[in-house]
Coordinates of C-alpha atoms and ligand atoms in Angstrom, one line a residue:
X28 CA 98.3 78.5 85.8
X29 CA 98.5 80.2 89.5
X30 CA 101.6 82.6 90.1
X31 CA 103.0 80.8 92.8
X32 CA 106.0 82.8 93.4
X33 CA 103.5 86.1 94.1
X34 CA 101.5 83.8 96.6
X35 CA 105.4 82.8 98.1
X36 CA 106.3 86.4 98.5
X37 CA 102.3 87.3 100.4
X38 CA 103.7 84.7 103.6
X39 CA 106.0 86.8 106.1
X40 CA 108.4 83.6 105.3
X41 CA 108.4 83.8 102.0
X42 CA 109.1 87.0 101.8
X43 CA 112.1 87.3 104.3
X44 CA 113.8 84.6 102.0
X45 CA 113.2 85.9 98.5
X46 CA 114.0 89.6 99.8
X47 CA 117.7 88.1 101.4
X48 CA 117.9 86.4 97.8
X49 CA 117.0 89.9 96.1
X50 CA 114.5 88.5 94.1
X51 CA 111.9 90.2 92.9
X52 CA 109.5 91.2 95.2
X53 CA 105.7 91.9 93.0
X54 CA 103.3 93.8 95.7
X55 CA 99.4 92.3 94.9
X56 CA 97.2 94.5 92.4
X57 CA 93.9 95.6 93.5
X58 CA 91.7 95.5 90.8
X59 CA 88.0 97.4 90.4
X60 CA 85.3 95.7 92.2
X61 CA 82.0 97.2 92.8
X62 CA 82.6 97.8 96.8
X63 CA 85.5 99.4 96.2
X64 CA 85.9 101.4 92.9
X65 CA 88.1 103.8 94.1
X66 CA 91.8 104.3 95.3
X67 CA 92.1 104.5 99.4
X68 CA 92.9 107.6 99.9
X69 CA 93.3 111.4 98.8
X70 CA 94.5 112.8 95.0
X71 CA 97.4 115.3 95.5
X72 CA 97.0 118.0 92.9
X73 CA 100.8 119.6 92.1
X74 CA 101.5 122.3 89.3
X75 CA 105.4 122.6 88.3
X76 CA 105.7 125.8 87.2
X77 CA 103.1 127.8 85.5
X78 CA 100.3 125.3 84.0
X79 CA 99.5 125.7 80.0
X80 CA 96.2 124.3 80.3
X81 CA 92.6 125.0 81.9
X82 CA 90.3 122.6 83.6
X83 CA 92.9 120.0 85.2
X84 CA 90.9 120.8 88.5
X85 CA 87.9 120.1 87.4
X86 CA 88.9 116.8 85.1
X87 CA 90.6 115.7 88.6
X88 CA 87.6 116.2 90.8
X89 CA 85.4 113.7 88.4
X90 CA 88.0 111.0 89.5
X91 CA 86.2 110.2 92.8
X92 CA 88.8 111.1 94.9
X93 CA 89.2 113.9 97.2
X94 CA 91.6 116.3 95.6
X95 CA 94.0 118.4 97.5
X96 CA 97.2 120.6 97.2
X97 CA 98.7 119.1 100.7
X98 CA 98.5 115.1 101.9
X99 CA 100.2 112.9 104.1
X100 CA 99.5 109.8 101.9
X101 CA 98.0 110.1 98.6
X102 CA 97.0 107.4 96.8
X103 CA 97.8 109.0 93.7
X104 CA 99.5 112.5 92.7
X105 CA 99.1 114.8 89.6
X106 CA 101.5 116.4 88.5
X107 CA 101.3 119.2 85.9
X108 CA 104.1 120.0 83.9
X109 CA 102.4 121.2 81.0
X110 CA 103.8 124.8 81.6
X111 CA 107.5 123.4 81.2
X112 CA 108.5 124.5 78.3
X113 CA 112.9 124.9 78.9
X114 CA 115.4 122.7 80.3
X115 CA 115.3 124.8 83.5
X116 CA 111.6 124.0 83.9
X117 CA 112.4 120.4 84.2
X118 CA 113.9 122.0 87.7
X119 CA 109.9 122.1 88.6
X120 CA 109.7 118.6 88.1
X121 CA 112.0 117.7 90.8
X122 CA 111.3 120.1 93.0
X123 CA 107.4 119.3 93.0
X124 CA 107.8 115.2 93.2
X125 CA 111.2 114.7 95.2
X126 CA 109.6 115.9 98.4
X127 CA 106.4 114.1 97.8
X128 CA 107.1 110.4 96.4
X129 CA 107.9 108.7 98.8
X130 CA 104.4 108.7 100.5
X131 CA 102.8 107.5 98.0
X132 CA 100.6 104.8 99.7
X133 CA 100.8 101.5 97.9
X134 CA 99.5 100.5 94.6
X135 CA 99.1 104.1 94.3
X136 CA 98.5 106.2 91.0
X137 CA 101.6 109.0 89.6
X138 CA 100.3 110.8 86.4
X139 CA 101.9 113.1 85.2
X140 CA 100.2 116.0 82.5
X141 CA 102.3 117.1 79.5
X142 CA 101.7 118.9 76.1
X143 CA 102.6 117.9 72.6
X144 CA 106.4 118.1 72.3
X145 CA 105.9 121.3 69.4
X146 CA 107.4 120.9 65.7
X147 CA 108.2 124.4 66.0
X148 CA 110.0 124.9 69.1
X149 CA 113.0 122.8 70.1
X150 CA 113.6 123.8 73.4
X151 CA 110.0 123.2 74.2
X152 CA 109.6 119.8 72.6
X153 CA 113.0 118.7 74.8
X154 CA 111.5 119.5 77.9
X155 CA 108.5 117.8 77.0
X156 CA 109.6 114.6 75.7
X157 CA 111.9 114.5 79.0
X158 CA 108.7 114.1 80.5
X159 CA 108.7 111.1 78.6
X160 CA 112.2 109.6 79.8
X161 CA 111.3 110.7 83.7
X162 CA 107.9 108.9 83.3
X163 CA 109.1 105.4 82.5
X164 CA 112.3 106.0 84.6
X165 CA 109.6 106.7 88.0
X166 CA 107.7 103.5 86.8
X167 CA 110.7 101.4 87.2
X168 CA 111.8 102.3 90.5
X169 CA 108.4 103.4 92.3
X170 CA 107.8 99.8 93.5
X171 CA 104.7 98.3 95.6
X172 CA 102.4 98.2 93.0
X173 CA 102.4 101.6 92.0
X174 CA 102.1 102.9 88.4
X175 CA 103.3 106.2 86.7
X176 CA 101.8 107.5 83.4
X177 CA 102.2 110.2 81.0
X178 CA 99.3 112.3 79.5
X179 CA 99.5 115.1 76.8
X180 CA 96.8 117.4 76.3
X181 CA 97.0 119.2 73.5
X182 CA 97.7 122.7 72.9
X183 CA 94.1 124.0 71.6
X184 CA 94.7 126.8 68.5
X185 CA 91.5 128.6 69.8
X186 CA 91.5 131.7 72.3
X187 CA 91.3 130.7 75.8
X188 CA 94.3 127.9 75.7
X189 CA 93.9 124.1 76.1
X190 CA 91.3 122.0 78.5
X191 CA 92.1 119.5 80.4
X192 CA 87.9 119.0 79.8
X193 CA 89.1 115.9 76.9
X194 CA 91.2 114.1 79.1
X195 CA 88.4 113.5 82.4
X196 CA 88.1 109.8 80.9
X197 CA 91.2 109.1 80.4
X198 CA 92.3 110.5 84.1
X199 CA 89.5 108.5 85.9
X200 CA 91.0 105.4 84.2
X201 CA 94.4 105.8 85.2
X202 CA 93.8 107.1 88.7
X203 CA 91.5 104.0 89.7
X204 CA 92.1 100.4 90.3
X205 CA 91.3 99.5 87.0
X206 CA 94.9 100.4 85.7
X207 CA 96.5 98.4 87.7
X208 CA 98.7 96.7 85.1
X209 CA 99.3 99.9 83.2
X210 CA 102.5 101.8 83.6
X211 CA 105.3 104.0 82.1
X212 CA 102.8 104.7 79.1
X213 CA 102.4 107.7 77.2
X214 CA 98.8 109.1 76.1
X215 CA 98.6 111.5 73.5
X216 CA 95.0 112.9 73.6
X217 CA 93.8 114.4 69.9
X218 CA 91.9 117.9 70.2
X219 CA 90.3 116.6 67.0
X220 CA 87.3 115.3 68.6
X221 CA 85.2 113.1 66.5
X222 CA 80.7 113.6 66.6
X223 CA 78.6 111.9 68.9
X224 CA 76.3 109.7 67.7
X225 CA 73.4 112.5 69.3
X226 CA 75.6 115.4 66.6
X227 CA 74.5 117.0 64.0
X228 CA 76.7 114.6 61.4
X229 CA 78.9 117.5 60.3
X230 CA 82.1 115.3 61.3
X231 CA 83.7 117.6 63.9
X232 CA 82.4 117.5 66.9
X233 CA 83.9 119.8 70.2
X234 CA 84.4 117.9 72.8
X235 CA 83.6 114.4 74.7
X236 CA 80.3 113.3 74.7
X237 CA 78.5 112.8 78.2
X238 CA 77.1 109.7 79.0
X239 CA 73.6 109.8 80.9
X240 CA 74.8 106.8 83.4
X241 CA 78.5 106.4 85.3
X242 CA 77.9 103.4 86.4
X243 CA 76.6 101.9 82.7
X244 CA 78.4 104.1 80.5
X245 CA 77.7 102.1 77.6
X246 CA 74.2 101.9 78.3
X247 CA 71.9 101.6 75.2
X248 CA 75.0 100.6 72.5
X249 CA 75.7 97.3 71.3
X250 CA 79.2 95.7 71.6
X251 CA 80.6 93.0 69.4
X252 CA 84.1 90.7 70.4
X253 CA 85.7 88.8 68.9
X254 CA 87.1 85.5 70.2
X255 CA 84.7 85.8 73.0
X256 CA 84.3 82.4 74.1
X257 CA 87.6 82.2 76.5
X258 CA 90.7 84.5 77.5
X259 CA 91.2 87.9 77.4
X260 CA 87.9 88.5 75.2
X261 CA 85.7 86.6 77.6
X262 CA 87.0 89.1 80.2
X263 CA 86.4 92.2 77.5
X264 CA 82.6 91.1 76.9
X265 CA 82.1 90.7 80.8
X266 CA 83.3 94.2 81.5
X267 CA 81.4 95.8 78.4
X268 CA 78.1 94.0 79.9
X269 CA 79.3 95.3 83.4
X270 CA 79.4 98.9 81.6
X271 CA 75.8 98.5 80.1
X272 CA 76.8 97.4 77.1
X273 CA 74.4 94.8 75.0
X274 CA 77.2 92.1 74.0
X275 CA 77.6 90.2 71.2
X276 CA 80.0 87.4 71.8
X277 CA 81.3 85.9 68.6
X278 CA 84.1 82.8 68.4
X279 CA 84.7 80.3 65.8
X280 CA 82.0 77.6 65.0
X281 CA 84.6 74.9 66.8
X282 CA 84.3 76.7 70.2
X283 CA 80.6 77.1 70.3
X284 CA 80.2 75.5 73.5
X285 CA 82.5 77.7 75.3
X286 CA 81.1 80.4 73.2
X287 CA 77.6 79.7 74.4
X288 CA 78.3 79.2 78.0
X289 CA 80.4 82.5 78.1
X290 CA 77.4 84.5 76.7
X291 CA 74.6 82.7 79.2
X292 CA 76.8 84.2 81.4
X293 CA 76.8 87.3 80.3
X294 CA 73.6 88.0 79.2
X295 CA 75.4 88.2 75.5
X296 CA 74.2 87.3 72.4
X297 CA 76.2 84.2 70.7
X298 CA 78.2 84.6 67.4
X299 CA 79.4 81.4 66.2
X300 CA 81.3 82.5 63.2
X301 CA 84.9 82.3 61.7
X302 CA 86.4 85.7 61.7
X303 CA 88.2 85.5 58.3
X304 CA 84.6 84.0 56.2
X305 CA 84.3 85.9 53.0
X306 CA 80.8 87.1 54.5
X307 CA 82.1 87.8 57.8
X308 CA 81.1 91.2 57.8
X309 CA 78.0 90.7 56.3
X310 CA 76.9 88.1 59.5
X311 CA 78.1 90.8 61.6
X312 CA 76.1 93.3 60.2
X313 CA 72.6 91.3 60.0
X314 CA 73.4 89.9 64.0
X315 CA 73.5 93.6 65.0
X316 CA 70.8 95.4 63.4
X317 CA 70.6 99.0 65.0
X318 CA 74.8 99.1 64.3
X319 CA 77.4 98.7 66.5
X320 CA 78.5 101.0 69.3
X321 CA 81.8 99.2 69.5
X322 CA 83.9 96.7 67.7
X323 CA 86.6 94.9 69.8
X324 CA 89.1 93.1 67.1
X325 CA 90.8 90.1 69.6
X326 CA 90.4 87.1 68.3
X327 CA 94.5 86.2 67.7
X328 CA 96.2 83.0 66.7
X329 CA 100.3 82.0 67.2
X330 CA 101.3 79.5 65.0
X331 CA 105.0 79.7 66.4
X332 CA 108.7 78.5 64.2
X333 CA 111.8 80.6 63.5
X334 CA 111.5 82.2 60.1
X335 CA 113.8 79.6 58.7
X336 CA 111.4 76.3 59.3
X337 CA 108.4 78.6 59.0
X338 CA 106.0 76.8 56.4
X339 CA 103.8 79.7 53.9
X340 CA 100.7 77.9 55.5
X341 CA 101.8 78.7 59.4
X342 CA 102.9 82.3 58.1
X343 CA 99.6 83.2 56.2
X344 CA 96.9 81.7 58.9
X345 CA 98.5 84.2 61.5
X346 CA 98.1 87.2 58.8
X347 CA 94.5 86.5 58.1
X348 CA 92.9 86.0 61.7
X349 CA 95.4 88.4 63.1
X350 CA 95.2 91.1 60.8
X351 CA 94.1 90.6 57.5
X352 CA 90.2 90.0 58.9
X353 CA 90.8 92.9 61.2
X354 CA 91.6 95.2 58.3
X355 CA 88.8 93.7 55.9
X356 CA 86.1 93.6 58.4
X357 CA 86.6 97.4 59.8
X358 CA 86.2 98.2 56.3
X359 CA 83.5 97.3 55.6
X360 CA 81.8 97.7 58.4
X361 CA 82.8 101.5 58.4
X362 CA 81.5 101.6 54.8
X363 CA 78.1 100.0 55.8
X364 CA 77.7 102.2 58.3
X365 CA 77.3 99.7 60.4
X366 CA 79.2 101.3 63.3
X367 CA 77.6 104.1 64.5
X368 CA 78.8 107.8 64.9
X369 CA 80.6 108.0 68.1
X370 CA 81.7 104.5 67.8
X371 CA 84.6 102.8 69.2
X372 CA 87.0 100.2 67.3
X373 CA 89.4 98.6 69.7
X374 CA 91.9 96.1 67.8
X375 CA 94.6 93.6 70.1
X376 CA 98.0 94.3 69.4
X377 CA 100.7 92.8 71.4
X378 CA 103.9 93.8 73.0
X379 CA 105.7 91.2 70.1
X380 CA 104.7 93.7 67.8
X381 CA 106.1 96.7 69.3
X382 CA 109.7 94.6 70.4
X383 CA 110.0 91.2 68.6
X384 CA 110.1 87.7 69.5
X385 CA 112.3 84.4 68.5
X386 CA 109.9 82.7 66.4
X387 CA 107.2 85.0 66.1
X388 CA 107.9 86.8 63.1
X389 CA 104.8 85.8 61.7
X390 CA 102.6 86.9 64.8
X391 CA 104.7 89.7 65.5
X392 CA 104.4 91.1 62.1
X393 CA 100.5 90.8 62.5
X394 CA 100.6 92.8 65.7
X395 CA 102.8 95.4 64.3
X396 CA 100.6 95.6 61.6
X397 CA 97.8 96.4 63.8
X398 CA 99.7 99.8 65.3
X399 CA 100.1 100.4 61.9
X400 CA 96.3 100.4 61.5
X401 CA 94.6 102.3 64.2
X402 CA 97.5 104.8 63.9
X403 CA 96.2 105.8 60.2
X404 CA 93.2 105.1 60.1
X405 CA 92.1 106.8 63.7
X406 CA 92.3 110.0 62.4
X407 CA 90.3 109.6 59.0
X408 CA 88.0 107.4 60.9
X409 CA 87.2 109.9 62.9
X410 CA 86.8 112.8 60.2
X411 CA 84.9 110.6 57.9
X412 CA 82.9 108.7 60.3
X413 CA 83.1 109.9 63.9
X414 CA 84.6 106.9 65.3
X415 CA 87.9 106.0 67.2
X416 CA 90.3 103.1 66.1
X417 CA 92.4 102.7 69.4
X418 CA 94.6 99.5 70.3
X419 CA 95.7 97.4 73.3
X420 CA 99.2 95.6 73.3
X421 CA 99.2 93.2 76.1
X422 CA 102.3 91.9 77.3
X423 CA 102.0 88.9 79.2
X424 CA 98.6 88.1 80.7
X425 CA 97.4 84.7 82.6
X426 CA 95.6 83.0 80.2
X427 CA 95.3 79.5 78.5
X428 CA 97.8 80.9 75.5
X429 CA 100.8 82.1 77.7
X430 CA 100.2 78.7 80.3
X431 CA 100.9 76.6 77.6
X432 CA 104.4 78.5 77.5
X433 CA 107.4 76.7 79.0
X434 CA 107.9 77.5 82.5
X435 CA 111.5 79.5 82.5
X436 CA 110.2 81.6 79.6
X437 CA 106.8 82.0 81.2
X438 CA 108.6 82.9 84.6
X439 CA 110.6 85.0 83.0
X440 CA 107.7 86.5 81.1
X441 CA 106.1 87.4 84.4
X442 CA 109.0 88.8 86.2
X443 CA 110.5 91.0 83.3
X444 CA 107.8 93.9 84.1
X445 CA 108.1 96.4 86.8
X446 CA 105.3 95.3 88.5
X447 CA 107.0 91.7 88.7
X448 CA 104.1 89.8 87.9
X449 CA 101.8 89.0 84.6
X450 CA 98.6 90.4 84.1
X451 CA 95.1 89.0 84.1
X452 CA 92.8 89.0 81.2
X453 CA 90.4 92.1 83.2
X454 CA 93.7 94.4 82.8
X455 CA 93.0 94.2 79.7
X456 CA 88.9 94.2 79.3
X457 CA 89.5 97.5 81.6
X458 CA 91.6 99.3 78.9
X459 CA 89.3 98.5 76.6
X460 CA 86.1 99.6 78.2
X461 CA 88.0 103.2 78.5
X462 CA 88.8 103.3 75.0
X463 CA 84.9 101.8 74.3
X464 CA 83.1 105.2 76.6
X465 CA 81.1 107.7 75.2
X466 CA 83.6 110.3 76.7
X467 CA 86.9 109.1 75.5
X468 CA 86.3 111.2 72.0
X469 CA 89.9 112.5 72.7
X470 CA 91.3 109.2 72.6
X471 CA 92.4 108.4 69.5
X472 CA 95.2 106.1 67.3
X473 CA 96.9 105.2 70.6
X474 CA 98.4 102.0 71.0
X475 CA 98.1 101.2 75.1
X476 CA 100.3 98.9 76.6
X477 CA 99.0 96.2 79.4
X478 CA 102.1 95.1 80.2
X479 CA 102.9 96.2 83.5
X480 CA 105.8 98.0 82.1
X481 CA 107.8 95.0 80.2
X482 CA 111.3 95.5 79.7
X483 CA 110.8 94.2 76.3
X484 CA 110.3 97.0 73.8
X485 CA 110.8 99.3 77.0
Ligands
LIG529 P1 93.1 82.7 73.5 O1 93.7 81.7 72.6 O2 92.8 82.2 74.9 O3 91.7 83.2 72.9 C1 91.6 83.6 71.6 C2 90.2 83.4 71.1 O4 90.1 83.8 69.7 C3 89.8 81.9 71.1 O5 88.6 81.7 71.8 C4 89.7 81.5 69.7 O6 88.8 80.4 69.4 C5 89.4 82.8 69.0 N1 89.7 82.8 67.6 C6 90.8 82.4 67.0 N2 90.7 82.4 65.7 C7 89.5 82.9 65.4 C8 88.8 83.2 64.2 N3 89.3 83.0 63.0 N4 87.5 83.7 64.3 C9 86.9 83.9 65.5 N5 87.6 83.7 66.7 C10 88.8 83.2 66.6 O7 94.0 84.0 73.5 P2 94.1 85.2 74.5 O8 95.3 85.0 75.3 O9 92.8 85.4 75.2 O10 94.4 86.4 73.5 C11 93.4 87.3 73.0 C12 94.1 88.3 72.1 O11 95.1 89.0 72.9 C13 94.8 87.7 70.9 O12 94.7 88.6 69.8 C14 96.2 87.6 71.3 O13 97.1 87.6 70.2 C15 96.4 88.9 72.2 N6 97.5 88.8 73.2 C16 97.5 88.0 74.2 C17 98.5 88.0 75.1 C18 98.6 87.1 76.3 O14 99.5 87.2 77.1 N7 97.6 86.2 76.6 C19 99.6 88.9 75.0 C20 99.5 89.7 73.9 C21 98.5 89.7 73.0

């Protein structure tokens, strides 16, 4: 279903009359394409204070951009703050964005670099998590399709300090069009690095492994998603082909025609299978017989009534497809072995899970029980196995599920965000494909929001 209110406000018209009105006024995206992969225009590189950290230089220069301490018109600014340890530091903060953000070209990138608020010192851990509140704050007034992130590198116990080595992934996502629809999030990056599937198999590993091509990062592993055939997971398998990946699309038996012609397309193997079989993992396993590089848990279900007319049927089919087959078939595909050492799980959460919604409680419970998921198990997974369990939580994205939404709540849906507008099922696919590289070792447990910046669950 087209946004027509984002095509109204594009016309010179259109625009005068909804600004006069004070609507909202959502600036277009630009998303990755293969011309231009890159934001148009320098990186502004600021330090507030004194920074904690080593290597943000060098993680910023692998971002494609041309980095410099002094620009007319960045299209994106670091900040580090991960020296600010006081109240009074926060004074650094100010001082290094206040003269600066306002020429910030459109659609431009803010991320700012933070530590791990500290158990042990309160003064510290305040000015860090007001990092936090400043963050989301910027992301609601920046405007024009700009986006504003937090990312904590953590404080290393080992001589030397912390790198900023962990977080080059993670900074090459959020500094490029492929972020577009993420904003006001937090990033918590582990130093707890799990092995490469090229390491020795001792279970810690020290540091991101690199991948041989940019372009086709996931060159030479094999991808499996789930609920493949349409939506949001049509778009994930695209961009993990587009990132070398071999694909294996799998959807339920019912939507094998769709399933077929999305893999043709692709180049992607076809899994017709129901994701809650008994045997499920089993069929997984024997369809991918070298392992799996990456697991992408998105096939979802809604099966929408308030609690109170909720039937046990509608409430248990959501549990089972939305989480119950997520947990079951991680586990035993862990236990098999069948994903590989420096694999990737990826599960789909959902901004429901994180704030509520009338008549979800069945849905919403699934998707909280997915945070719940990749935020234990991550860490073991990645001790006992060498693999991350990370998480997307979409808010609301242009596909077949949220067009079949009544139009006031789906226009209200799109607005309530600060970019003003809903996302489209690549947002997503994008996140995932950074959670899915080789070099995102330090990414791990997070729950990443594609919302835009909803107001729900803000
Ligand atoms: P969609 O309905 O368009 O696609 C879901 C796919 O999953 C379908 O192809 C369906 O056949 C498949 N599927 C359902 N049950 C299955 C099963 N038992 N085994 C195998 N495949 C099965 O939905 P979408 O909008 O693309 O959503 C994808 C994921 O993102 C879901 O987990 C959904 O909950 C989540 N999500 C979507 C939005 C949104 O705005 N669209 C927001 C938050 C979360």
């Amino acid at each position: 279903m087209a946004d027509r209110y984002l095509h109204l406000t594009g016309t010179a018209p259109g625009r005068f009359l909804t600004r006069r009105l004070g609507l909202p006024q959502p600036a277009p995206l630009r998303r990755w394409t293969l011309e231009t992969p890159h934001l148009d225009g320098p990186l502004l590189h600021l330090t507030a204070g004194a920074s904690a950290v080593t290597g943000v230089a060098e993680a910023l220069r692998t971002s494609g951009l041309t980095v410099t301490e002094r620009a007319d018109r960045p299209a994106a600014i670091v900040l580090d703050a991960t020296g600010v340890a006081t109240a009074a530091g926060l004074g650094d903060v100010h001082a290094a964005l206040h003269p600066v953000v306002r020429s910030l070209a459109p659609g431009g990138r803010i991320v700012v670099l933070g530590t791990v608020p500290s158990p042990d010192d309160h003064h510290q851990a305040a000015a860090q998590q007001a990092l936090e509140g400043f963050v989301r704050s910027l992301g609601k007034e920046i405007g024009r399709g700009s986006t504003v992130q937090l990312v904590r590198i953590p404080v290393a116990r080992i001589p030397g300090g912390a790198s900023a080595h962990a977080a080059g992934s993670t900074l090459r996502f959020l500094l490029s069009p492929r972020s577009a629809y993420v904003s006001g999030q937090v990033i918590e990056l582990t130093s707890a690095a799990p092995d490469s599937d090229s390491g020795s198999g001792s279970g810690s590993g020290s540091g991101p492994t690199p991948i041989t091509d940019p372009a086709a990062p996931l060159t030479g592993r094999t991808a499996l998603v789930t609920g493949a055939a349409r939506g949001i997971g049509a778009a994930v398998a695209s961009v993990l082909a587009r990132d070398g990946a071999r694909v294996i699309a799998l959807d339920v038996p019912g939507a094998r025609e769709e399933l077929e012609r999305t893999a043709d397309r692709l180049g992607a193997t076809a899994l017709p299978l129901d994701i809650t079989a008994p045997d499920a993992a089993d069929r997984i396993a024997a369809a991918a017989p070298d392992g799996l590089g990456v697991l992408v848990h998105n096939a979802g279900i809604t099966r929408d009534r308030r609690l109170a007319n909720m039937p046990a049927d509608r409430w248990a089919s959501v549990i089972e497809v939305n989480l119950d087959s997520v947990l079951r078939t991680t586990d035993e595909l862990l236990k098999a072995g069948t994903i590989t050492r420096g694999g990737r799980i990826v599960a789909t959460a959902s901004i429901a899970g994180i704030a509520g919604n009338t008549g979800q409680t069945n849905y919403a419970a699934s998707k909280a029980g997915i945070i719940g998921l990749v935020r234990s198990l991550g860490p073991r997974a990645a001790a006992d196995h060498g693999v991350t369990v990370n998480a997307v939580a979409p808010g609301f994205i242009e596909t077949k599920m949220t067009a079949a939404v009544p139009l006031f709540i789906r226009e209200a849906g799109r607005r309530m965000n600060s970019l003003s507008q809903g996302g489209l099922p690549v947002d997503v696919a994008e996140a995932v494909a950074w959670f899915a590289q080789p070099e995102s070792t330090a990414v791990n447990g997070q729950v990443l929001r594609v919302c835009g910046q909803s107001l729900l669950g803000a």
